[in-house]
Coordinates of C-alpha atoms and ligand atoms in Angstrom, one line a residue:
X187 CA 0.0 0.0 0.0
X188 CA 1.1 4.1 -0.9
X189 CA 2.3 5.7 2.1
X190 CA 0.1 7.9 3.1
X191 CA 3.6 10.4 4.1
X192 CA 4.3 12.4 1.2
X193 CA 7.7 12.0 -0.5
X194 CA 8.6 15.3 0.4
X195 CA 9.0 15.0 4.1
X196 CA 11.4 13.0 5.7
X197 CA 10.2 9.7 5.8
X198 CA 9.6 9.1 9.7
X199 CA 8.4 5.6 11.1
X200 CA 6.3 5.3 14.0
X201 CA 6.8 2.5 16.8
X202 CA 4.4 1.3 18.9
X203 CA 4.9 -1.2 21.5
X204 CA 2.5 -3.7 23.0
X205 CA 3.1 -5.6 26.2
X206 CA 0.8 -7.8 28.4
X207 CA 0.4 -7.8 32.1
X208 CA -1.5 -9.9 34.8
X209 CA -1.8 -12.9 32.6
X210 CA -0.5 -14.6 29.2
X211 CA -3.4 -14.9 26.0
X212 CA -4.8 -11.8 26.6
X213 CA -5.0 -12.0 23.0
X214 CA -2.2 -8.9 22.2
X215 CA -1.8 -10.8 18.8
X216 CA -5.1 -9.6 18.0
X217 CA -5.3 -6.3 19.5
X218 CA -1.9 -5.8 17.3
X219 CA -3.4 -7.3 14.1
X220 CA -6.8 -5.5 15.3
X221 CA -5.3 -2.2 15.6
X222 CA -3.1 -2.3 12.3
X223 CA -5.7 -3.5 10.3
X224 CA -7.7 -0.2 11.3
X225 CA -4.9 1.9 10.9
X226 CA -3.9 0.5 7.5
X227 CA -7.3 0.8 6.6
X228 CA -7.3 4.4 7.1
X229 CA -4.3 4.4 4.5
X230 CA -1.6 3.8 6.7
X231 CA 1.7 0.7 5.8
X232 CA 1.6 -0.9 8.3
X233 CA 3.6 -4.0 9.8
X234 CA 3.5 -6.3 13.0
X235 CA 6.5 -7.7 14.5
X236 CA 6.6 -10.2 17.3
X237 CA 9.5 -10.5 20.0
X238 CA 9.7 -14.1 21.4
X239 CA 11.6 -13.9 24.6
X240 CA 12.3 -17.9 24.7
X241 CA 16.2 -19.3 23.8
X242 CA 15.3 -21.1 20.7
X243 CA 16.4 -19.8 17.9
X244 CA 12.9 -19.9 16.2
X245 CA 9.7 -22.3 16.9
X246 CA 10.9 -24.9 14.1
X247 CA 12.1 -27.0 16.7
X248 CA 9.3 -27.0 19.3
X249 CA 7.0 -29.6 19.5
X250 CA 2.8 -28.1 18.6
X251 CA 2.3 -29.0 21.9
X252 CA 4.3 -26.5 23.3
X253 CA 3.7 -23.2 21.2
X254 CA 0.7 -24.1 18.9
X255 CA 1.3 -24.1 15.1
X256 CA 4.8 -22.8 13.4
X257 CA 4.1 -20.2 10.9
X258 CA 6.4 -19.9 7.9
X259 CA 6.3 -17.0 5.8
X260 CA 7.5 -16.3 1.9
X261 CA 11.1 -16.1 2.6
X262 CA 11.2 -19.4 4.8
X263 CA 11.3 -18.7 8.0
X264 CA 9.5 -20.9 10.8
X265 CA 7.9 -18.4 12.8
X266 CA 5.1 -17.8 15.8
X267 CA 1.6 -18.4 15.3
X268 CA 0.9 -14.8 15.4
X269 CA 2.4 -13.6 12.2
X270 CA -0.4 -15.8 11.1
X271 CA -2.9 -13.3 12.2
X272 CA -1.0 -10.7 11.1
X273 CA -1.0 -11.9 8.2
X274 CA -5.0 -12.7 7.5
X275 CA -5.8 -9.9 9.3
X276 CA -3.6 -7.4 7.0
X277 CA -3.3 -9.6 4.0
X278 CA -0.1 -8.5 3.6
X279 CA 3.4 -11.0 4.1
X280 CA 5.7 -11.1 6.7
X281 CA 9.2 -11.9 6.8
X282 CA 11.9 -13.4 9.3
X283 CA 12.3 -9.7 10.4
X284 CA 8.9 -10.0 11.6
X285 CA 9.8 -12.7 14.4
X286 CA 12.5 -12.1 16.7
X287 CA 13.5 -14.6 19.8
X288 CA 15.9 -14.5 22.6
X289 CA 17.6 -16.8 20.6
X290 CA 18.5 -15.1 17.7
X291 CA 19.5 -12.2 19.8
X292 CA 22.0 -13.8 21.2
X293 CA 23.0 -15.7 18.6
X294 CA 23.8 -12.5 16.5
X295 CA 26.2 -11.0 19.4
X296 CA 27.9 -14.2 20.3
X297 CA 28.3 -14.3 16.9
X298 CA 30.0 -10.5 16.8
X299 CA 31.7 -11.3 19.8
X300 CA 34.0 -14.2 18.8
X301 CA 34.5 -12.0 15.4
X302 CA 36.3 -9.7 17.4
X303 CA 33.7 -6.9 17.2
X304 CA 33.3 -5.6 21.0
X305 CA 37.4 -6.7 21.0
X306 CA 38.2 -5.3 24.4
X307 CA 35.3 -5.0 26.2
X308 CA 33.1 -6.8 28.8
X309 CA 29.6 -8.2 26.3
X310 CA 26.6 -7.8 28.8
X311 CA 22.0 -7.6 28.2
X312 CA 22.5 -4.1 28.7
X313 CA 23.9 -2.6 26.8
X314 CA 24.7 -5.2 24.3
X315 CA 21.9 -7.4 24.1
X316 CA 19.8 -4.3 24.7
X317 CA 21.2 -2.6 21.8
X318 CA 20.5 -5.7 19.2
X319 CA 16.8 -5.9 20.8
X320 CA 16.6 -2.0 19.4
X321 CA 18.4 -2.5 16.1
X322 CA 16.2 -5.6 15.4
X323 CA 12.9 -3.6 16.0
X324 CA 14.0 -0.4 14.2
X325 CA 15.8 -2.2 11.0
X326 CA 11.8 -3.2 10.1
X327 CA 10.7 0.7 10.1
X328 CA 13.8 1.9 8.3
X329 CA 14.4 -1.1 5.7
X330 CA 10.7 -1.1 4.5
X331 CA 9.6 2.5 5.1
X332 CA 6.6 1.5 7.0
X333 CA 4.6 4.4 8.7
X334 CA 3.8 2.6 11.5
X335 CA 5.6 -0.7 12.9
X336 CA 3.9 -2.4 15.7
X337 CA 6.0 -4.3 18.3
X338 CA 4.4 -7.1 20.2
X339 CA 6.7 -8.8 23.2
X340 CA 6.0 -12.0 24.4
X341 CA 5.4 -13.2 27.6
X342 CA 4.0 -11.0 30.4
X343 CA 5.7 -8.4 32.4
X344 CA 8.1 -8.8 35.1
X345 CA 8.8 -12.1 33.9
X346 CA 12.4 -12.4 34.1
X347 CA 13.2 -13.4 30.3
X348 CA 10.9 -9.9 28.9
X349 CA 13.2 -7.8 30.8
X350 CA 15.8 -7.1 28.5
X351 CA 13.1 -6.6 26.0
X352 CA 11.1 -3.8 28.1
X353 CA 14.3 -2.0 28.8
X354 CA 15.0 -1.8 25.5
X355 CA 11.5 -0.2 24.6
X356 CA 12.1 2.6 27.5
X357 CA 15.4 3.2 25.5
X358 CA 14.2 3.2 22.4
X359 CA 11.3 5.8 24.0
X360 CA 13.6 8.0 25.0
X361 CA 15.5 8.1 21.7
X362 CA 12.6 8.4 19.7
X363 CA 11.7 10.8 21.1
X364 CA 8.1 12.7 21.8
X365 CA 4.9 11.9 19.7
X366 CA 7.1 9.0 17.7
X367 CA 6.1 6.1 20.0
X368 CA 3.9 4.6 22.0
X369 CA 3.4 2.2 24.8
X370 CA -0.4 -0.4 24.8
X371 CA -0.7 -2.4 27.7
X372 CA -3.3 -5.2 28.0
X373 CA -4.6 -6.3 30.9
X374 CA -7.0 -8.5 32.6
X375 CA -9.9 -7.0 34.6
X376 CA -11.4 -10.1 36.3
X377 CA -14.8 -10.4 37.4
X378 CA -15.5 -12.2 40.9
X379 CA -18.8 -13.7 40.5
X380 CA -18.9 -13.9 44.6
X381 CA -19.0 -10.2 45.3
X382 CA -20.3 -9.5 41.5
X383 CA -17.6 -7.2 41.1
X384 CA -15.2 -5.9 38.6
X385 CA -11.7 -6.3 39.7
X386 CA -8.9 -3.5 38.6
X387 CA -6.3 -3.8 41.2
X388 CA -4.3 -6.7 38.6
X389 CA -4.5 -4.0 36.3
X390 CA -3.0 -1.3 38.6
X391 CA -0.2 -3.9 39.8
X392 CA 0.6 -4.7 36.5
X393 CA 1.1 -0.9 35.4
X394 CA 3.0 -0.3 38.5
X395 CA 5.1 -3.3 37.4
X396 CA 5.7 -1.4 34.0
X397 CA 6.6 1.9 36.4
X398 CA 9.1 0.4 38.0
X399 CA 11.2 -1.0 34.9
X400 CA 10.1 2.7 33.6
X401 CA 8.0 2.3 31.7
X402 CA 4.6 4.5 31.7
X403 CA 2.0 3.2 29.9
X404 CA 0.1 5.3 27.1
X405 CA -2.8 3.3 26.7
X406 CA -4.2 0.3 29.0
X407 CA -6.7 -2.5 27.0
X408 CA -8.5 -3.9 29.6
X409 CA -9.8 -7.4 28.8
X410 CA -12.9 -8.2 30.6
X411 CA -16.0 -10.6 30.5
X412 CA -18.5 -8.0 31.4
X413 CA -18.9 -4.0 30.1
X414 CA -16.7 -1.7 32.2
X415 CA -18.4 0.9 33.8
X416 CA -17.3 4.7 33.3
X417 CA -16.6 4.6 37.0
X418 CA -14.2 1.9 36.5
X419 CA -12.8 3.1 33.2
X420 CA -12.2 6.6 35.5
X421 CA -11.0 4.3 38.6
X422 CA -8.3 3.1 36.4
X423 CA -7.3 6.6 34.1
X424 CA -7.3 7.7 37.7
X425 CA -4.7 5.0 39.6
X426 CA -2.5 4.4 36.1
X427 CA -1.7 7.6 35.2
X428 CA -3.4 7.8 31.8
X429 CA -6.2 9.7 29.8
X430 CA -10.1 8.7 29.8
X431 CA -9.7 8.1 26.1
X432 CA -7.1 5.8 26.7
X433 CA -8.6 3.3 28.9
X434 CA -9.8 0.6 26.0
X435 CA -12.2 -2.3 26.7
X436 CA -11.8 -5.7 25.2
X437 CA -14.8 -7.6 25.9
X438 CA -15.1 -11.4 24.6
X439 CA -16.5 -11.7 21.3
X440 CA -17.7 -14.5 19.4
X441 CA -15.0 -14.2 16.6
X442 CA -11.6 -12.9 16.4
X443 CA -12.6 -11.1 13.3
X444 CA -14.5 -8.9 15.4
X445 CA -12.1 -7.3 17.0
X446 CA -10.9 -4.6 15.2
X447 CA -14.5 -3.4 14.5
X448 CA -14.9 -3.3 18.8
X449 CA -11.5 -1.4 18.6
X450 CA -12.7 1.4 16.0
X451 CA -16.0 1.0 18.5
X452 CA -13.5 2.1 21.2
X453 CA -11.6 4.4 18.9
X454 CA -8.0 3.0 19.6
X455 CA -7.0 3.8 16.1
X456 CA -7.9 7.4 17.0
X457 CA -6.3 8.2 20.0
X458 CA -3.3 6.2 18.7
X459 CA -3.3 8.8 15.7
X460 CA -3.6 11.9 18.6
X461 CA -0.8 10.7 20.1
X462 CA 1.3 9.8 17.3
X463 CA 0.9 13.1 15.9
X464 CA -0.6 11.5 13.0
X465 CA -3.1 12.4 10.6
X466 CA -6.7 11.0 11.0
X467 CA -7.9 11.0 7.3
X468 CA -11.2 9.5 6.7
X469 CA -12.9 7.1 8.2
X470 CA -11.3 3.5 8.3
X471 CA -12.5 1.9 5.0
X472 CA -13.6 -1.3 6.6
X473 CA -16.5 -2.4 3.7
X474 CA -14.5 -5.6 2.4
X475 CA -14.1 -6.6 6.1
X476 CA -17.7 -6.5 6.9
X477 CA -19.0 -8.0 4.1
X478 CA -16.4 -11.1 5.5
X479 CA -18.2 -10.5 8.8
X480 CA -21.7 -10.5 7.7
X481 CA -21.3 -13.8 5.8
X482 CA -19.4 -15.1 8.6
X483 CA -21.7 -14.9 11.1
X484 CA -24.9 -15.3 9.2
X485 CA -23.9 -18.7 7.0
X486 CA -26.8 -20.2 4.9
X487 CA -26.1 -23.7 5.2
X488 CA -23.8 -26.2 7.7
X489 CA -20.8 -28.4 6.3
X490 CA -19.7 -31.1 8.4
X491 CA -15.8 -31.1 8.3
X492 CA -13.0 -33.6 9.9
X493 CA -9.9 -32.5 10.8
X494 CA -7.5 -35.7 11.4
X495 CA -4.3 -35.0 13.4
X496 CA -2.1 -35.8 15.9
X497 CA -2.3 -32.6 17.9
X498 CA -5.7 -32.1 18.0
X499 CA -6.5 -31.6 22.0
X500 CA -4.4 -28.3 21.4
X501 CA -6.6 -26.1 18.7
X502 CA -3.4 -23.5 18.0
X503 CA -1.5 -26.6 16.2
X504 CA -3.8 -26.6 13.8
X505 CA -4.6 -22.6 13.9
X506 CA -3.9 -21.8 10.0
X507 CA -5.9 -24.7 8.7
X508 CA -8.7 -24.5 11.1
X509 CA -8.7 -20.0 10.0
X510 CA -8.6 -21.3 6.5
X511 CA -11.7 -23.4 6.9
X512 CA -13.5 -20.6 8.4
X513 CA -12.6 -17.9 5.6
X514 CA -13.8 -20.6 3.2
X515 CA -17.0 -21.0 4.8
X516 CA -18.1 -17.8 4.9
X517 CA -16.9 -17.5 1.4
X518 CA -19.4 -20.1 0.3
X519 CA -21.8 -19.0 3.2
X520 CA -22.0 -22.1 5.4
X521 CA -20.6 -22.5 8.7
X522 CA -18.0 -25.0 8.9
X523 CA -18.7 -27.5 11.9
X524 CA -15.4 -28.8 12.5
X525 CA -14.5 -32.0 14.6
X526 CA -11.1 -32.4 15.1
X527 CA -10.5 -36.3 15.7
X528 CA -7.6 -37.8 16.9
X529 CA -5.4 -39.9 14.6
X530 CA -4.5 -42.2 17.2
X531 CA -8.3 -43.2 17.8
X532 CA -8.5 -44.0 14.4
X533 CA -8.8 -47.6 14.0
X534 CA -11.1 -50.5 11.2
X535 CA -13.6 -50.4 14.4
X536 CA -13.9 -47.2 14.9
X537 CA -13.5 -45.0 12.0
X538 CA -17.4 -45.7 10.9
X539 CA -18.1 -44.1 14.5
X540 CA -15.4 -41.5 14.4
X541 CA -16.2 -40.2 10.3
X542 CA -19.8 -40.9 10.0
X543 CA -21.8 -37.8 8.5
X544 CA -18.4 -35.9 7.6
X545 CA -18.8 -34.2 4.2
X546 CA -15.0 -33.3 4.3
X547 CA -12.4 -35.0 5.5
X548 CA -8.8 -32.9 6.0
X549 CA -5.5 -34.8 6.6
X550 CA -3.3 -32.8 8.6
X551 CA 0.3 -31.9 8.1
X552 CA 3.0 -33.5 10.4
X553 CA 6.4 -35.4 11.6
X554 CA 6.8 -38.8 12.9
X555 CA 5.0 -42.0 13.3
X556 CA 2.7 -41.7 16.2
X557 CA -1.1 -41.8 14.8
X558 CA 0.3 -42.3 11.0
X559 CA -1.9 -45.7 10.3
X560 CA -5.3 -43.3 11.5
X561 CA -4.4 -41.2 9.1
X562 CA -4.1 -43.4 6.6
X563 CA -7.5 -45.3 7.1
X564 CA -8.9 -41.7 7.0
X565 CA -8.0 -41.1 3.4
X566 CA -9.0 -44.5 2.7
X567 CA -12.4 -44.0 4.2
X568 CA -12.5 -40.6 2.3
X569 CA -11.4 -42.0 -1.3
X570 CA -13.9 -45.3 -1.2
X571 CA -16.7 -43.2 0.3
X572 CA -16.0 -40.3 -2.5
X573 CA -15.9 -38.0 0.6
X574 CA -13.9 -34.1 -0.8
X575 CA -10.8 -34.6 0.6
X576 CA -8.0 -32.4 1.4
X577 CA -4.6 -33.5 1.5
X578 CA -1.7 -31.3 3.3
X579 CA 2.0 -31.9 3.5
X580 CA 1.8 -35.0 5.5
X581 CA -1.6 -35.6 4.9
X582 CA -0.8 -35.5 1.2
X583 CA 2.0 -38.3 1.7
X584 CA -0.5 -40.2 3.9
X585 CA -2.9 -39.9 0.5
X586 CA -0.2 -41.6 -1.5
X587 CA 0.9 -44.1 1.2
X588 CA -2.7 -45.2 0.9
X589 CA -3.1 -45.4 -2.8
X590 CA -0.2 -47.5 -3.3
X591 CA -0.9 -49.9 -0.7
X592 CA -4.5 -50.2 -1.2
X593 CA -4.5 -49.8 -4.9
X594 CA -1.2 -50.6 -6.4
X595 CA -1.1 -53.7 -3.9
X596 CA 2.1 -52.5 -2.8
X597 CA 1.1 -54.0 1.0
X598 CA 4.7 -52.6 3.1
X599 CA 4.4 -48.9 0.7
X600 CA 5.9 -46.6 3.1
X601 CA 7.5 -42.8 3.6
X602 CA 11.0 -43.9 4.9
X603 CA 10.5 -41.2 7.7
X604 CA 8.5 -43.9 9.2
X605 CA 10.2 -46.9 7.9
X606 CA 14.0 -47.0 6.5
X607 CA 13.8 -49.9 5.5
X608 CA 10.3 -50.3 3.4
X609 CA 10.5 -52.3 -0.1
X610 CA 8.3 -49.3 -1.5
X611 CA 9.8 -46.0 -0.4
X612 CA 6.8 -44.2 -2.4
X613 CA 7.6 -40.9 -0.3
X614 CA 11.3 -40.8 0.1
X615 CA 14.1 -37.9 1.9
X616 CA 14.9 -35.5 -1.0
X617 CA 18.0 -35.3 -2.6
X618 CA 18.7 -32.0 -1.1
X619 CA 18.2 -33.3 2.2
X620 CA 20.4 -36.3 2.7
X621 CA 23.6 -34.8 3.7
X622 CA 21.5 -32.3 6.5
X623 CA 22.3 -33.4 10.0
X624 CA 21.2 -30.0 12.0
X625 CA 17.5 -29.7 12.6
X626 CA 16.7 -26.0 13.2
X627 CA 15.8 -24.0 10.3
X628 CA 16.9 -27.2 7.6
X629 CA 13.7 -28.3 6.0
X630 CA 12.8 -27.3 2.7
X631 CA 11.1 -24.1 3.7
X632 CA 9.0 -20.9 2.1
X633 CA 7.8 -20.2 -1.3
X634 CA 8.6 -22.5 -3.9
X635 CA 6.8 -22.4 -7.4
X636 CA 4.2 -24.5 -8.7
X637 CA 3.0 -25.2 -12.3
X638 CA -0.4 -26.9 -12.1
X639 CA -1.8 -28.8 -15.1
X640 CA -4.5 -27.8 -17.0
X641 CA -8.3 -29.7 -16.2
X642 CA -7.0 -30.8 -12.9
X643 CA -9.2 -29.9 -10.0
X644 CA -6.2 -27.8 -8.5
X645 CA -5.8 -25.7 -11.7
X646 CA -9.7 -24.8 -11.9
X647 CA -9.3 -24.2 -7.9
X648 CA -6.2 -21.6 -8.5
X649 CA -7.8 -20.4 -12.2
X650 CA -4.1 -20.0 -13.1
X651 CA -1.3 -22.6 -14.2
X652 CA 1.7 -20.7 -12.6
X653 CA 1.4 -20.6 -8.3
X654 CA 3.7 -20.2 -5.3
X655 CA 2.8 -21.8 -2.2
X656 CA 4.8 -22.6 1.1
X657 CA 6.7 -25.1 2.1
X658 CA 8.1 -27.3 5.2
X659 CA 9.3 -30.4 5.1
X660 CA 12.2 -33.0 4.0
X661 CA 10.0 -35.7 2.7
X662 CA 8.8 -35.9 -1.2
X663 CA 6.7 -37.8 -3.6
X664 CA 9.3 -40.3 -5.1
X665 CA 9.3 -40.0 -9.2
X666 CA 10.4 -43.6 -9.7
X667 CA 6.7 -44.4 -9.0
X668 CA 4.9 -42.0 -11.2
X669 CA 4.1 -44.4 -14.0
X670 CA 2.3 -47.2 -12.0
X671 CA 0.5 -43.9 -9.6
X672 CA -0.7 -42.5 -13.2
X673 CA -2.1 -46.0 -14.7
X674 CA -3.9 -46.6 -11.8
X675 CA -5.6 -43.1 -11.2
X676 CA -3.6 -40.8 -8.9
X677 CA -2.1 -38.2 -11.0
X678 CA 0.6 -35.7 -10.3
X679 CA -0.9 -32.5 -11.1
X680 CA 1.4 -30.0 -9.8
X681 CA 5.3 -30.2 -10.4
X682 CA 7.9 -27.6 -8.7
X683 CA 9.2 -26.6 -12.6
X684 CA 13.2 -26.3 -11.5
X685 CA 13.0 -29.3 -9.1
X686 CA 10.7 -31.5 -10.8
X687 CA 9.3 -32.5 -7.4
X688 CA 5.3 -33.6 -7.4
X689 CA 3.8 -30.9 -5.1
X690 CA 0.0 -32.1 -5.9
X691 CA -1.4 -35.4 -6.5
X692 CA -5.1 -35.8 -7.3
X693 CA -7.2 -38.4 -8.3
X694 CA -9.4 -37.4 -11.0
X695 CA -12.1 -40.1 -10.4
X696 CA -13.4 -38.8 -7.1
X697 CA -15.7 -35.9 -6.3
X698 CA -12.5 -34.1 -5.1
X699 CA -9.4 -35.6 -3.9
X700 CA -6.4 -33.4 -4.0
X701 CA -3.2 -33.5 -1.7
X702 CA -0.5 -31.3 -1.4
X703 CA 3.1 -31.4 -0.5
X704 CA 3.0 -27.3 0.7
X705 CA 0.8 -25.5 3.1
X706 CA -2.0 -23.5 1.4
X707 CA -3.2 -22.3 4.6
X708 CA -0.3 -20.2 4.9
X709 CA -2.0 -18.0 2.6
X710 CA -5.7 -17.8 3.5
X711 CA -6.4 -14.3 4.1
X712 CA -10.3 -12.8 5.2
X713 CA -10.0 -10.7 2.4
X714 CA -8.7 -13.5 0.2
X715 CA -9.6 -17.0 1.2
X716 CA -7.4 -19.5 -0.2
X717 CA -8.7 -21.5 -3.2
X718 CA -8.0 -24.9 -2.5
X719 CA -10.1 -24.5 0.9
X720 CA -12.8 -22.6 -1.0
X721 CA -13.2 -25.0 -3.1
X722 CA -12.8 -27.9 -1.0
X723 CA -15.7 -26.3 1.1
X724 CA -17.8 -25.9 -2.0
X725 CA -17.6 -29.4 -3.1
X726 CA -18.1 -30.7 0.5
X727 CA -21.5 -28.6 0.5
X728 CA -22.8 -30.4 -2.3
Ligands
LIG928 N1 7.1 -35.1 8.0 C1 6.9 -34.8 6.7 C2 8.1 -34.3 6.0 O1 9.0 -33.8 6.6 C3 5.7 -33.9 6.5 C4 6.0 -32.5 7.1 C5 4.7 -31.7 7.2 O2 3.6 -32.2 7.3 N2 4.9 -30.4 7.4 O3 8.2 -34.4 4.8

């Protein structure tokens, strides 16, 4: 998007920094997203950058179970679920500069250190690890000329691993000086259902908190069950040291996607513009948005979907897909009811029970061999029944695992992730990967090309034979088997066009059966839903 700072003036970026208090998933991921998808909407570029303050490098290492889904953007890098929202929310990418962890920080100045660059000199978090924190959040602003970049730190305050990071906001405050930056602090106001009370001393610790690490709020986003009254929103101005205007309430809402529309409702975007010294414009042009809303919460029909992974008990592994599904449905205005079913309780006696009434059935991505044979009786059930059926990444390797056991007879077909030794390796380790020993940040990642053959259900999905689409994994389609997988019905229809590598098998027979070796959901967006899942919905509704 045109900035909306004429060429003329020096090109100034403004910062704002949001931090959490009382308790974690407040939900600053979406008051970020939330508040940059007003701003940008008003004409503003805008970006969203997440501080991690854990000692991984990045999340490709961690397990779902530990930090939900890892997000990875256009230029390969495995990042936190949030850049996720970011990204639907604003439609626009992210990059590796938009994820930063405690890891990486001090990776760089170990790095610098044993190069001899601080020869002479004691390396310490302040100011050294202080000063890469700054450089990290301020290289966004000045590499892409952003107007406004939006800093979200993990973790909650006074926890001892965001300390570094907030004193390296109340530097960066101080050299930015006056109407260039801004601190949002969430809180929690908790209602005690004894007393029916609203509760605002958390909130008041947790600014006082901020105070002592010097830090002084600007505005405080108070997230509450019930309506705050305009004694309370005066009890807190009062006792935090901030304006009326900038006491915000977050109530629940039935959807994220609502979110920004309760912010404008509060006008955050407004007194962030006061206090940026910014201009105010027109109104927010949120008409695309709404029309997603509208259809969203008023679908015409239901689809019955199945999810089928190994992660399911915790709903953030899976938060791409599952976000993917919803744009679709309101796309094709139905709701999607989704059951996530564990792989692992997938067996010949159960999966009647277990998929009975699905209308879609999605195979999830995934490593390892726990809850692989569920899968793989779940694209069974899906191609005899003629059930739309959605393939991804692992899901798509479970699809031709399936075929060539149950089709091609090939009884011990394997991926040799799961089994070295298997007669049939019909997904095999690429090429590229068989001298790679390190795990972090090795697997064939971000956007690779994609050319999709004509008449194939993927090509009428994408109406184009030319697409990029994400990647993350070491395990591929092997070629040696293309031949017997064509003659019997499964067809590659997309093929990386420098690699050769099969990146979408179909079967041309069924209702819809597509699988895919990258990660659409990557790049479902409310304003653009993603056209595989679109039409996967559409074909499910039938
Ligand atoms: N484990 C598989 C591979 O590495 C699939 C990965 C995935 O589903 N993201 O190829």
């Amino acid at each position: 998007m045109q900035s909306k700072q004429t060429s003329s003036q020096p090109h100034t970026t403004k910062y704002i920094f949001v931090t959490g208090g009382v308790t974690s998933s407040l939900g600053k991921g979406i008051i970020s997203a939330s508040l940059a998808k007003l701003l940008q909407a008003r004409g503003y570029n805008v970006t969203i950058q997440k501080l991690d303050p854990y000692i991984n490098v990045d999340p490709g290492t961690l397990n779902p179970y530990e930090h939900g889904e890892c997000f990875v953007t256009i230029d390969g890098a495995e990042t936190d679920l949030d850049l996720g929202h970011y990204e639907r929310f604003l439609g626009t990418p992210t990059t590796q500069a938009n994820n930063v962890t405690t890891g990486r920080i001090y990776q760089t100045v170990i790095t610098k250190e044993r190069k001899g660059d601080y020869l002479g000199k004691t390396v310490q978090v302040v100011p050294h690890i202080t000063d890469e924190i700054k450089r990290r959040i301020k290289l966004l602003g000045s590499k892409h000329q952003y107007d406004v970049v939006i800093t979200e730190i993990g973790g909650t305050v006074g926890d001892i691993e965001s300390l570094p990071y907030v004193e390296a906001v109340r530097q960066l405050r101080w050299e930015l000086g006056a109407n260039n930056s801004l601190v949002i602090h969430l809180t929690l106001v908790p209602y005690l259902a004894a007393s029916g009370e609203l509760k605002t001393k958390p909130t008041q610790h947790s600014v006082k908190m901020l105070l002592e690490n010097g830090i002084q709020p600007d505005i405080l986003v108070l997230r509450t069950e019930h309506e705050l009254s305009p004694d309370i929103r005066k009890k807190v101005a009062l006792f935090c040291n901030v304006e009326m205007d900038a006491v915000v309430q977050s109530i629940d809402v039935s959807t994220i996607y609502e979110v920004p529309l309760m912010m404008q409702k509060e006008k955050l975007d407004l007194t962030v513009l006061r206090k940026l010294a910014m201009k105010e414009g027109g109104a927010p042009d949120m008409a695309a948005w709404n029309s997603f809303l509208q259809r969203f919460k008023n679908p015409k029909s239901t689809v019955n979907i199945a999810l089928v992974g190994k992660y399911v008990e915790l709903k953030d592994s899976y938060k791409s897909i599952i976000e993917a599904l919803y744009h679709a449905g309101a796309y094709n205005d139905c709701k999607v009811n989704l059951d996530c079913i564990h792989s692992e309780k997938i067996t010949e006696q159960t999966i009647d029970n277990l998929l009975q009434g699905k209308q879609g059935i999605v195979v999830a991505p995934g490593f390892g061999d726990r809850g692989i044979e569920g899968k793989i009786l779940a694209v069974k059930y899906a191609r005899e029944k003629n059930i739309p059926f959605l393939g991804i990444c692992l899901g798509m390797q479970c699809a031709v695992i399936e075929f060539a056991r149950n089709v091609l007879g090939l009884t011990d077909a394997h991926s040799t992730e799961m089994t070295r030794s298997t007669e049939h390796p019909v997904i095999d380790l690429m090429e590229s990967q068989k001298g790679v020993t390190e795990k972090g940040g090795t697997m064939r990642l971000g956007a690779y090309p994609c050319k999709l053959k004509k008449g194939s259900k993927a090509y009428k999905a994408y109406g184009e034979s030319q697409i990029m689409e994400r990647h993350r994994h070491r395990f591929e389609f092997n070629n040696e088997y293309i031949d017997s997988f064509e003659k019997a019905g499964m067809q590659p229809v997309g093929i990386n066009p420098d690699s050769n590598l099969v990146e979408i098998m179909e079967i041309p027979s069924h209702k819809w059966f597509v699988g895919v070796q990258f990660h659409p959901e990557y790049q479902s967006t409310v304003l653009k839903p993603h056209p595989l899942f679109v039409e996967f919905i559409k074909f499910a509704k039938e």
